[in-house]
XYZ file of C-alpha atoms in Angstrom:
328
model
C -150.846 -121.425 68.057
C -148.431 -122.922 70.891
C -145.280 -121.669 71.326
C -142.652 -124.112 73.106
C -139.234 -122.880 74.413
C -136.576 -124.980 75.053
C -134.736 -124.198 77.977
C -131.558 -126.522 77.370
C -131.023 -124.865 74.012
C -127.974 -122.448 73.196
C -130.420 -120.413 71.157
C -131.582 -117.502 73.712
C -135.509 -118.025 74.661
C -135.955 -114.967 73.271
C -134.643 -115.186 70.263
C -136.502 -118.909 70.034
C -139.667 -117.001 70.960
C -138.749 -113.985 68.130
C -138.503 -117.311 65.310
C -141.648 -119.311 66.130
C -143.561 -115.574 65.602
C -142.191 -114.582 62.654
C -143.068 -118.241 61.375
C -146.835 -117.912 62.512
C -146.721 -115.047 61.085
C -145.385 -116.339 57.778
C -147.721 -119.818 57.858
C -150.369 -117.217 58.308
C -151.159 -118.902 61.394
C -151.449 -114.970 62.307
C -152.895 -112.651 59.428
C -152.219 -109.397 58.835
C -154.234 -107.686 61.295
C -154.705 -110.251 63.485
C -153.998 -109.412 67.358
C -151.271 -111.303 69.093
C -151.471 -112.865 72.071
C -150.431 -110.529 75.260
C -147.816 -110.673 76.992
C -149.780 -112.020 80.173
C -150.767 -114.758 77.809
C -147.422 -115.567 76.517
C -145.779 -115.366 79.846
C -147.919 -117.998 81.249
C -147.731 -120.550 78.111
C -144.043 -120.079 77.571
C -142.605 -119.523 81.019
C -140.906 -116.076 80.207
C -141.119 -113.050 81.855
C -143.204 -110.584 80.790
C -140.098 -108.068 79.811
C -138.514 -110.675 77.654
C -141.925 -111.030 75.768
C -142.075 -107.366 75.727
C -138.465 -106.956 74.582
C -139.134 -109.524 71.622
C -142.204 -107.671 70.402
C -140.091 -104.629 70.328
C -138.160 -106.097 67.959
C -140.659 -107.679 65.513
C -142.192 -103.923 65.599
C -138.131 -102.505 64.980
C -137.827 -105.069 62.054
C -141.597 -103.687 60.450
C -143.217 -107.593 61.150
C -145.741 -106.056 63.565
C -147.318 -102.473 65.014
C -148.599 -101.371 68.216
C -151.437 -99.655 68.449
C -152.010 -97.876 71.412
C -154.673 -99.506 74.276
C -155.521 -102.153 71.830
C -152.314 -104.725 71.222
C -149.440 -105.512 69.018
C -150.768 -106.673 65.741
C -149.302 -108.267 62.676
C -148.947 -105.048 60.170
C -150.470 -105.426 56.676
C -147.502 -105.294 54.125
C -150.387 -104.972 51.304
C -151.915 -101.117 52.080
C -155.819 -100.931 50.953
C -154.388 -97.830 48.609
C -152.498 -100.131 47.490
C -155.526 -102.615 46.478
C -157.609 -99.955 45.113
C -154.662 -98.940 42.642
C -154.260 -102.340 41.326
C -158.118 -102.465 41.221
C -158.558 -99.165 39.047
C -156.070 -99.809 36.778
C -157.037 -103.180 36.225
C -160.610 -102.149 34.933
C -158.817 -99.315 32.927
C -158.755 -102.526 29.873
C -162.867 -102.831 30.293
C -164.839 -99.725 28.572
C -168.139 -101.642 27.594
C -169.239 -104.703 30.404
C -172.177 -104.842 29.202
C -171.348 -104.979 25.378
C -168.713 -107.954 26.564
C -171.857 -109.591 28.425
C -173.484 -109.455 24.766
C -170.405 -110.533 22.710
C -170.082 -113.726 24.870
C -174.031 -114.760 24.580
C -173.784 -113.858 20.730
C -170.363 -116.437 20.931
C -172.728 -119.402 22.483
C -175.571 -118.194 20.766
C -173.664 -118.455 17.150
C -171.996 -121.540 19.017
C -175.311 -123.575 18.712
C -176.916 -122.654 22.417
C -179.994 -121.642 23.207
C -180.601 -118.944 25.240
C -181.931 -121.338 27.960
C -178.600 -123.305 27.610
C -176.489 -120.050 27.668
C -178.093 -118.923 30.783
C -177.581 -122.606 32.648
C -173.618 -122.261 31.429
C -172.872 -118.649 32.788
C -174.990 -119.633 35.961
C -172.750 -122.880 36.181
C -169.730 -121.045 36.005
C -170.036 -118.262 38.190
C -171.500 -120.641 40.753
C -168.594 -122.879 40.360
C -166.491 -120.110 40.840
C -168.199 -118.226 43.969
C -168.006 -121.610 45.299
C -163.650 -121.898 44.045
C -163.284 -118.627 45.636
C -164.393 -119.346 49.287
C -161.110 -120.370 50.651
C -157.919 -121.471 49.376
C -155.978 -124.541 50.658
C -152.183 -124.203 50.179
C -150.977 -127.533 49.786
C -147.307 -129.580 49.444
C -145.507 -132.294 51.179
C -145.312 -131.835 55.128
C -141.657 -132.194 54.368
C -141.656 -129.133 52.964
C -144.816 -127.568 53.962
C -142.229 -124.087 54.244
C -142.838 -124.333 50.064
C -146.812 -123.557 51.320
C -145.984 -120.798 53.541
C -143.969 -118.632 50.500
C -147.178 -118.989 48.151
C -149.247 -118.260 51.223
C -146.871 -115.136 51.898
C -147.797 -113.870 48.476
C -151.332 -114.901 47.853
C -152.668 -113.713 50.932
C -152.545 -110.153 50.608
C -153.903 -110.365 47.086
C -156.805 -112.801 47.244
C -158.839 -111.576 50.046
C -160.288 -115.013 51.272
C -159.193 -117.130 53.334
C -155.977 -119.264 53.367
C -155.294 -122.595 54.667
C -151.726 -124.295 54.473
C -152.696 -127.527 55.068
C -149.757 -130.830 54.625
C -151.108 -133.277 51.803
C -150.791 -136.271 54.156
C -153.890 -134.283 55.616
C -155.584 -132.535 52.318
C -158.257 -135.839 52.021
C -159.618 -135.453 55.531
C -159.682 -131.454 55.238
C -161.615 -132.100 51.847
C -163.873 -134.846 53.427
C -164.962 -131.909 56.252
C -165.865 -129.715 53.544
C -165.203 -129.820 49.697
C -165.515 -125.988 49.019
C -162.255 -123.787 47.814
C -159.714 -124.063 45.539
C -156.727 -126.347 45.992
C -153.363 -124.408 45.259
C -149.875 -126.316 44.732
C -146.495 -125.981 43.116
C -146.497 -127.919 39.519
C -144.453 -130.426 41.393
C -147.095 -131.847 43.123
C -149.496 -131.106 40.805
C -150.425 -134.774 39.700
C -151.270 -136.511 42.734
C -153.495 -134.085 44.044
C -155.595 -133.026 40.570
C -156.372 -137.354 41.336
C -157.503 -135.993 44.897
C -159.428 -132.992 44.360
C -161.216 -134.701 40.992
C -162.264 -136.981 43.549
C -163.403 -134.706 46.189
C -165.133 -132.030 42.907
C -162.621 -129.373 43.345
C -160.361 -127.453 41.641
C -156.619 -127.969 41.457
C -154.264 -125.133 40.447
C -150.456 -125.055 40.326
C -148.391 -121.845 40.646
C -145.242 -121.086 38.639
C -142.113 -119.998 40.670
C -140.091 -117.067 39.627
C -137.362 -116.991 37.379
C -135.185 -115.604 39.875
C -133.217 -113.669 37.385
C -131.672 -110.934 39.628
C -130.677 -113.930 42.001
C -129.214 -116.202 39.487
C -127.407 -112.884 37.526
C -125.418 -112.392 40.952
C -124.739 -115.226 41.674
C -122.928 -115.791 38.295
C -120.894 -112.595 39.005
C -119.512 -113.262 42.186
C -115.713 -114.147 42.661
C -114.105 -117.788 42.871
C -113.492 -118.417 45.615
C -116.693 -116.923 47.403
C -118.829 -118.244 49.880
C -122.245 -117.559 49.451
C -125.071 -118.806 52.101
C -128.924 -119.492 50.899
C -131.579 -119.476 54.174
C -134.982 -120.618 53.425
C -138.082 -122.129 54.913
C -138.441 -124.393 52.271
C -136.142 -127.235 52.095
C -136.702 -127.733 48.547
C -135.578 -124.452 47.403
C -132.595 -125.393 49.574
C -131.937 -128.692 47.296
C -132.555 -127.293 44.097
C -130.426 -124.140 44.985
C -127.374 -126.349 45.671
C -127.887 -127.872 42.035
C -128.702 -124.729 40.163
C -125.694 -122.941 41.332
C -123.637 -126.244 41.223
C -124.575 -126.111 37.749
C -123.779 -122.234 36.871
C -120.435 -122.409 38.731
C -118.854 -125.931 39.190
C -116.597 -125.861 42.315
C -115.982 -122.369 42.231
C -118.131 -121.510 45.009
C -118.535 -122.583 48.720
C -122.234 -123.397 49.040
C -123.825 -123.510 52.371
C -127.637 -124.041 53.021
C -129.614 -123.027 56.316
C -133.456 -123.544 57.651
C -133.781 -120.021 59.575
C -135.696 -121.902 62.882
C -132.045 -123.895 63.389
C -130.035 -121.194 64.687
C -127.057 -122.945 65.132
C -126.529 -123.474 61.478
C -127.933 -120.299 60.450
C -125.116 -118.640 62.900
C -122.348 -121.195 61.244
C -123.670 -119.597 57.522
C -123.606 -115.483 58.750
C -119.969 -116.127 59.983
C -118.728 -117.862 56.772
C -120.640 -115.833 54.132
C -119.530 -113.202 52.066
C -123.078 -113.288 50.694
C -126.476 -114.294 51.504
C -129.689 -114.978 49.713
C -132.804 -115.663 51.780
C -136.655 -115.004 51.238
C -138.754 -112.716 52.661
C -139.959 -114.770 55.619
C -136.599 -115.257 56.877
C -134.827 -111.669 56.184
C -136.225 -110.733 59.924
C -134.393 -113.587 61.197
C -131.766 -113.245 59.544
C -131.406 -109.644 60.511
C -131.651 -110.293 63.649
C -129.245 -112.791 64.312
C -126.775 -110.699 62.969
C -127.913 -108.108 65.407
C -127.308 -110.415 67.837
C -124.369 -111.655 67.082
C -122.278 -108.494 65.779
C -119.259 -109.058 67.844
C -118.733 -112.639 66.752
C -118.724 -112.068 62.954
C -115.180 -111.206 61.301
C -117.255 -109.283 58.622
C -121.058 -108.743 58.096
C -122.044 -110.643 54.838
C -124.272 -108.593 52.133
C -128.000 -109.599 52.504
C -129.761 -109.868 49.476
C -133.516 -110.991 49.755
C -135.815 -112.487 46.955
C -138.668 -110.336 46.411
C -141.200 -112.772 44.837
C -141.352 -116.370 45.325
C -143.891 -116.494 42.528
C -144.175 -115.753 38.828
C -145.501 -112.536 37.907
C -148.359 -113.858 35.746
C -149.258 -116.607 38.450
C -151.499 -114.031 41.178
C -153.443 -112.593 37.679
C -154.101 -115.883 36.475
C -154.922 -117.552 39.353
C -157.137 -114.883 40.424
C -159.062 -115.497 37.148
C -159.022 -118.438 37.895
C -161.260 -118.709 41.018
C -162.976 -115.224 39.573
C -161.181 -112.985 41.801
C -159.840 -110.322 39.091
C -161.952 -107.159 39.456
């Protein structure tokens, strides 16, 4: 992962530096638990001093993106705990008393079905192969103009699947899939169509994930005042577009709308001083938070920050889990 300042820019280098992390970070260029690169390193690709570097990772560590660990590094903190995991893991296998009378129930099934036993054993051995071979990776996929729409599913998935995540633009899915056809290719329904036609012909599997229903959002949003001004910040320019007719729809002309991508800092600083409320998703709250840190003194009045919790539906991570026979 480069990291390119520009020195002509208004935006501070640090703060330029502080954006491009967090969005390695969220493209999962950088993993949870994955060491960043010193400060020697960064110093010498970037051109900054070693305190500025410094100073930035002392924020991302403030703002809970990353954690030092003493003699070691700064590394990008796990927001899933393994307690965590192991919870969701117990309870899960709570709704399982008998695996081996389910084994039995589903041969009887065939068996009743018309299979042989021969032909029953050649099915389940298909099927778990197929899906030991769905569950080696996942490739995140949508348009390179919005490739931010990969980096929210990858934000969610990641934690939960335990394999290994690619967001990869679809201009480039083919060649990826030429290199090697194994893993599971993961999409919003919007783009569902045209790549189902690519992974069929590349023998993989094509999933879409449903979005959220965003009710909290879309409940406050119908309660605010006339008259209010209410800023949306987003990595993905699509939930930008379809924000600006969703709320166009709920509220007419009532409301000032205005729309920013968190890496142009410009407009994001236009959209904190107008705002009497902001909705953003979890990638770019620690933006967000700290541009208003850093620009305090030039806002009339801070605007309320409210962040989407879940870019994804709740059944989605279950199913899709199933799916590529990752539920435990």
């Amino acid at each position: 992962m480069k990291f390119h300042i520009q020195q002509e820019s208004d935006i501070p280098a640090s703060t330029q530096l502080y954006n491009q992390i967090c969005f390695a970070i969220a493209a999962r260029h950088y993993p949870p638990g994955h060491r960043l690169p010193s400060t020697r390193q960064l110093a010498m690709q970037t051109g900054l001093h070693r305190n500025t570097i410094s100073k930035v990772y002392r924020q991302l560590e403030t703002d809970g993106v990353v954690e030092a660990i003493a003699g070691s590094g700064i590394y990008v903190r796990d927001q899933q705990k393994q307690r965590e995991l192991k919870e969701a893991n117990a309870q899960r296998k709570k709704g399982i008393t008998d695996l081996d009378q389910e084994v039995r129930n589903s041969v009887d099934e065939l068996l009743n079905a018309g299979c042989t036993l021969q032909q029953t054993r050649e099915l389940f051995v298909q099927e778990i192969d197929w899906r030991l071979r769905c569950g080696a990776r996942v490739l995140i996929s949508t348009p390179r103009e919005d490739l931010g729409a990969s980096m929210l599913i990858a934000e969610e998935l990641g934690p939960n699947l335990n394999v290994p995540i690619e967001v990869v633009p679809m201009e480039e899915l083919e060649a990826v899939l030429e290199t090697s056809n194994i893993g599971t290719v993961v999409t919003s329904r919007y783009f569902l169509q045209p790549l189902e036609e690519l992974a069929k012909r590349h023998s993989v599997r094509a999933i879409a994930v449903d979005l959220s229903d965003f009710e909290k959002e879309l409940n406050l949003l119908k309660e605010l005042r006339a008259g209010s001004c209410v800023g949306i910040v987003s990595i993905s320019p699509g939930i930008l577009r379809a924000a600006e007719v969703i709320l166009h729809s709920m509220r007419g002309n009532e409301l000032l709308l205005m729309t920013a991508n968190p890496d142009v800092g410009s407009r994001l600083l236009a959209l904190l001083r107008a705002s009497n409320y902001v909705l953003c998703d979890s990638p770019s709250l620690p933006i967000v938070e700290h541009t208003l840190r850093q620009n305090r003194s030039q806002l009339i009045r801070m605007p309320q920050i409210h962040c989407a919790e879940k870019y994804l539906s709740d059944s989605t991570l279950e199913r899709l889990q199933k799916e590529i026979g990752l539920l435990k």
